[in-house]
Short mmCIF file of C-alpha atoms in Angstrom, two decimals:
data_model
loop_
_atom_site.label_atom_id
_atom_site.label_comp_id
_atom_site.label_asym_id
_atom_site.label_seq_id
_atom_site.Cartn_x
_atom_site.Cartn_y
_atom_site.Cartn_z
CA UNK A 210 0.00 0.00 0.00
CA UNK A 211 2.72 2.37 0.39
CA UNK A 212 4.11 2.20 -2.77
CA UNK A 213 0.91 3.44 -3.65
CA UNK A 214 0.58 6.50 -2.34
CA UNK A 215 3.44 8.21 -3.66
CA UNK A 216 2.25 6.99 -7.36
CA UNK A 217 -1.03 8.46 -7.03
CA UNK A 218 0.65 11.32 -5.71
CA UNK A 219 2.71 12.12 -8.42
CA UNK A 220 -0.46 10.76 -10.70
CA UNK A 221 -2.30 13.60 -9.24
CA UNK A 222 0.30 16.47 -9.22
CA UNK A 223 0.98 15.40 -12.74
CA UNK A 224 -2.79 15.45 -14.15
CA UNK A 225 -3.34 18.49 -12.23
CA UNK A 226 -0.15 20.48 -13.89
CA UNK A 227 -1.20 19.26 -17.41
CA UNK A 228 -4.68 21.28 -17.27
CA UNK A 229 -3.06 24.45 -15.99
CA UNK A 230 -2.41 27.53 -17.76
CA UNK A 231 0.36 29.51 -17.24
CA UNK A 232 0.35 33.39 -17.62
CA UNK A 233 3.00 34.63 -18.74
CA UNK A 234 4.02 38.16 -19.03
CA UNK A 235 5.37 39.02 -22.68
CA UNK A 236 8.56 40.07 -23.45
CA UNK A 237 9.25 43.69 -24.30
CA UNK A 238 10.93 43.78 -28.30
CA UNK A 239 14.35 43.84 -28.06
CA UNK A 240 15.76 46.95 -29.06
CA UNK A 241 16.50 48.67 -32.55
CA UNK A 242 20.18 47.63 -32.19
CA UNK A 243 20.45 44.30 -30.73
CA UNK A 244 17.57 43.55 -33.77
CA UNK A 245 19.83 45.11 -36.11
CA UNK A 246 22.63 42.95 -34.79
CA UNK A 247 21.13 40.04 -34.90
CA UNK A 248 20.19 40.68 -38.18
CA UNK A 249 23.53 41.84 -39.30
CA UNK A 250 25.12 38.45 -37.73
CA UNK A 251 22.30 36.26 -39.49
CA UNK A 252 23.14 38.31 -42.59
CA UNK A 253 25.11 35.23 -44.64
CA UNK A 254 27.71 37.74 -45.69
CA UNK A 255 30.28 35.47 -48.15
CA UNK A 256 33.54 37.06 -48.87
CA UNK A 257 33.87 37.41 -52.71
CA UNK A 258 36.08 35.05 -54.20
CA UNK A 259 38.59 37.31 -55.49
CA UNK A 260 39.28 38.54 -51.98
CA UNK A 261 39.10 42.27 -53.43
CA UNK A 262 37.77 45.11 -51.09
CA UNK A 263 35.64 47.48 -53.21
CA UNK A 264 35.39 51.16 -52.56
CA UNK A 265 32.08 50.61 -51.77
CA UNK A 266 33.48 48.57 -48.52
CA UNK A 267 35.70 50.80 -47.45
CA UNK A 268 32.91 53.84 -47.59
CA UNK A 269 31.41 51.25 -45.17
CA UNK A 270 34.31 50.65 -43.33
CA UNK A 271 34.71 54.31 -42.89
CA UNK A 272 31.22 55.32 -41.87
CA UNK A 273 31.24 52.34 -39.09
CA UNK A 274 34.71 53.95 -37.57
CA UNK A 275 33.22 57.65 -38.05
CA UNK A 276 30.01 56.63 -36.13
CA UNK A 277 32.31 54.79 -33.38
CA UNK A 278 34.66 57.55 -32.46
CA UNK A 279 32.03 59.88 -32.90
CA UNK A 280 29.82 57.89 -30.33
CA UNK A 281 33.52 57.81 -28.23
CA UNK A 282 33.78 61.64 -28.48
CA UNK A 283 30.00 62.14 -27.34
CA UNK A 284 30.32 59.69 -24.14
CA UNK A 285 33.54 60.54 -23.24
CA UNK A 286 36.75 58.33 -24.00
CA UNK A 287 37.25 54.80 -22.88
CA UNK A 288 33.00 54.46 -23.27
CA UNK A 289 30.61 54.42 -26.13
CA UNK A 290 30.10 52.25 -28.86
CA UNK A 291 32.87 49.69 -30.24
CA UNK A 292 33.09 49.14 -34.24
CA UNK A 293 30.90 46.05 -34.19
CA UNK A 294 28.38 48.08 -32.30
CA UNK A 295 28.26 50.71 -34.82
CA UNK A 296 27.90 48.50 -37.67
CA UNK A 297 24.68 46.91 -35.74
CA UNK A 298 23.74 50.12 -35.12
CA UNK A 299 24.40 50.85 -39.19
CA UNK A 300 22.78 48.00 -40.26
CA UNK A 301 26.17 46.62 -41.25
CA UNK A 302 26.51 43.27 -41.31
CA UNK A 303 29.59 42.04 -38.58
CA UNK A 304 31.00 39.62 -40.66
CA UNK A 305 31.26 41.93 -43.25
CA UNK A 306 32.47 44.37 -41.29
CA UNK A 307 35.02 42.23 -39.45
CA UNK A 308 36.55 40.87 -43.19
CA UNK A 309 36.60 44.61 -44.78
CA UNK A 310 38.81 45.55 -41.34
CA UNK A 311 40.77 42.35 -41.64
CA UNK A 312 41.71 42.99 -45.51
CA UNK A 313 42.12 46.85 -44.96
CA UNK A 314 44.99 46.12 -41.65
CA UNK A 315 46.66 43.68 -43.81
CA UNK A 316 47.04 46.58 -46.68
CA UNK A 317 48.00 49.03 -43.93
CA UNK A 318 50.26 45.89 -42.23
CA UNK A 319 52.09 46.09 -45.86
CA UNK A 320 52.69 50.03 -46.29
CA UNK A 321 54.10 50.17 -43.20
CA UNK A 322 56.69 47.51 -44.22
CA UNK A 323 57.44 48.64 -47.36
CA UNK A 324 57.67 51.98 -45.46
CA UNK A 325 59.77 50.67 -43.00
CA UNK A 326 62.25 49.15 -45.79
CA UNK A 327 62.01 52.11 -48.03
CA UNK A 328 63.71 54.17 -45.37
CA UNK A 329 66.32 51.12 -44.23
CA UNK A 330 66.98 50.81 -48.24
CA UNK A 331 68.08 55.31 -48.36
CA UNK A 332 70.13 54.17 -44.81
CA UNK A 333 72.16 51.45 -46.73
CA UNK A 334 72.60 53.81 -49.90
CA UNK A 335 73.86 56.50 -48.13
CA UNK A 336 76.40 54.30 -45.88
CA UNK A 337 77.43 52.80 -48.84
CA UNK A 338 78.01 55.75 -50.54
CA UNK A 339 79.94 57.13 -47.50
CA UNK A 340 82.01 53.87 -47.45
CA UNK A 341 82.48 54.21 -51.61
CA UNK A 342 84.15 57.85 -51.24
CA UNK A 343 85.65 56.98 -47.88
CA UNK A 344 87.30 54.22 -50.01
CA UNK A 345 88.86 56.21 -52.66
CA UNK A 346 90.54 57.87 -50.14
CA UNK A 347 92.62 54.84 -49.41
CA UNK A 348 96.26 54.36 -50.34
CA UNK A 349 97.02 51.60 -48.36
CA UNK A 350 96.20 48.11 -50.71
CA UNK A 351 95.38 46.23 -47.31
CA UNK A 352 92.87 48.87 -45.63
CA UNK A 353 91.56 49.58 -49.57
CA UNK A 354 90.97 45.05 -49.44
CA UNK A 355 89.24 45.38 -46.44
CA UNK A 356 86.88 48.44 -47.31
CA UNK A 357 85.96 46.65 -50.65
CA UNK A 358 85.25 43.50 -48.13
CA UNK A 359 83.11 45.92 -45.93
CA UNK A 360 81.26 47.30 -48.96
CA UNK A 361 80.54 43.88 -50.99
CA UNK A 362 78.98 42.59 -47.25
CA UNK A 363 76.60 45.65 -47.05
CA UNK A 364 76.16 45.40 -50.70
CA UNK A 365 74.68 41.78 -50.05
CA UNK A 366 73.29 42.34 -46.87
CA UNK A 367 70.98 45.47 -48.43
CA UNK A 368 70.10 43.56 -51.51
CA UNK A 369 68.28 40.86 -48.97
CA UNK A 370 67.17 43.29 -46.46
CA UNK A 371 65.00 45.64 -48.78
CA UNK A 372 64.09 42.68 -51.36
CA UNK A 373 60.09 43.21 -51.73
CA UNK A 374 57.90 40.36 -50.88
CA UNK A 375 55.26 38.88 -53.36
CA UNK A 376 52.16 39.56 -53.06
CA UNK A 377 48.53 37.84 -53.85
CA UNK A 378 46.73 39.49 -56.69
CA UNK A 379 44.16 40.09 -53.91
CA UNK A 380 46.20 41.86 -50.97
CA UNK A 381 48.22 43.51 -54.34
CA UNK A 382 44.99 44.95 -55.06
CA UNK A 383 43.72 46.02 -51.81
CA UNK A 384 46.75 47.60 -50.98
CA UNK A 385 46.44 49.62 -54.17
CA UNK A 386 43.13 50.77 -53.33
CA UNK A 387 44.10 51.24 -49.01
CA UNK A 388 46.78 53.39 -50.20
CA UNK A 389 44.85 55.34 -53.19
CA UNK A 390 42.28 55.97 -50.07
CA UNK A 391 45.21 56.71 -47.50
CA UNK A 392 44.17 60.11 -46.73
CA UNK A 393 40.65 59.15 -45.59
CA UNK A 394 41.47 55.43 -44.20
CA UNK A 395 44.51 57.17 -41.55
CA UNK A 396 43.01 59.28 -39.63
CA UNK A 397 40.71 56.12 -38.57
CA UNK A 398 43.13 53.69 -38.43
CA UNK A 399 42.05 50.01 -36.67
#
């Protein structure tokens, strides 16, 4: 008989919950910007095969950073929006967002290189030069051997150091169009 009791128990409990309604208090909509996020995220953005930014991106790219810092400047630095809350904000899609920024930094990554060995490549030409005229100078045959040792070594050693890299026809392409776009892209660096 005991085991019983606690069956029809829980029998009872059980038919009892089935039949009752529950109230429940709706939801307010969420609002405009998480909606826009979520549509941004659910947005299927595909990258386009080629891997090319178009201008049309980077006038996005640019209007997402404007609207962030501008948001920045309004609440004060260090609060405000972040870029991916900007471009929900927009009606940007993040992914699309996050792969224009992506492409656009890896441009930027190789200016700043090139930059960067443009100015070692004018260092080695003008020691070399120095060491060239320093070297016809020279009487003595053994310093004039080792000057023409010094120079052949930084000869060699520059040709390596500033050699430029190859490049994908994509990032070749996007760092065209970064750098065509420099003026408006620096200010709002990533």
């Amino acid at each position: 008989m005991r085991c019983g009791i606690p069956a029809a128990l829980i029998a009872l409990v059980a038919t009892a919950a089935c039949g009752r309604k529950e109230s429940r208090v709706p939801l307010p909509a969420a609002p405009a910007p998480v909606q826009t996020a979520a549509a941004a995220m659910s947005s299927g953005f595909r990258p386009p095969a080629n891997g090319v930014v178009t201008d049309k991106q980077i006038d996005m790219f640019l209007r997402v950073r404007r609207s962030a810092r501008a948001e920045r400047a309004r609440a004060g630095e260090g609060s405000g929006r972040s870029d991916v809350e900007s471009a929900a904000v927009l009606g940007v899609p993040t992914a699309e967002y996050d792969w224009v920024r992506a492409r656009i930094v890896e441009a930027l990554e190789v200016l700043e290189e090139r930059e960067v060995r443009d100015g070692a490549a004018k260092t080695y030409e003008a020691a070399l030069a120095s060491m060239r005229e320093t070297r016809r100078k020279v009487a003595d045959p053994e310093t004039a051997r080792t000057m023409d040792a010094q120079i052949a070594a930084l000869e060699k050693e520059a040709a390596t150091s500033v050699r430029r890299e190859r490049l994908s026809p994509a990032l070749a392409a996007n760092v065209k169009r970064v750098s065509d776009r420099m003026g408006e892209i620096g200010p709002l660096r990533p």
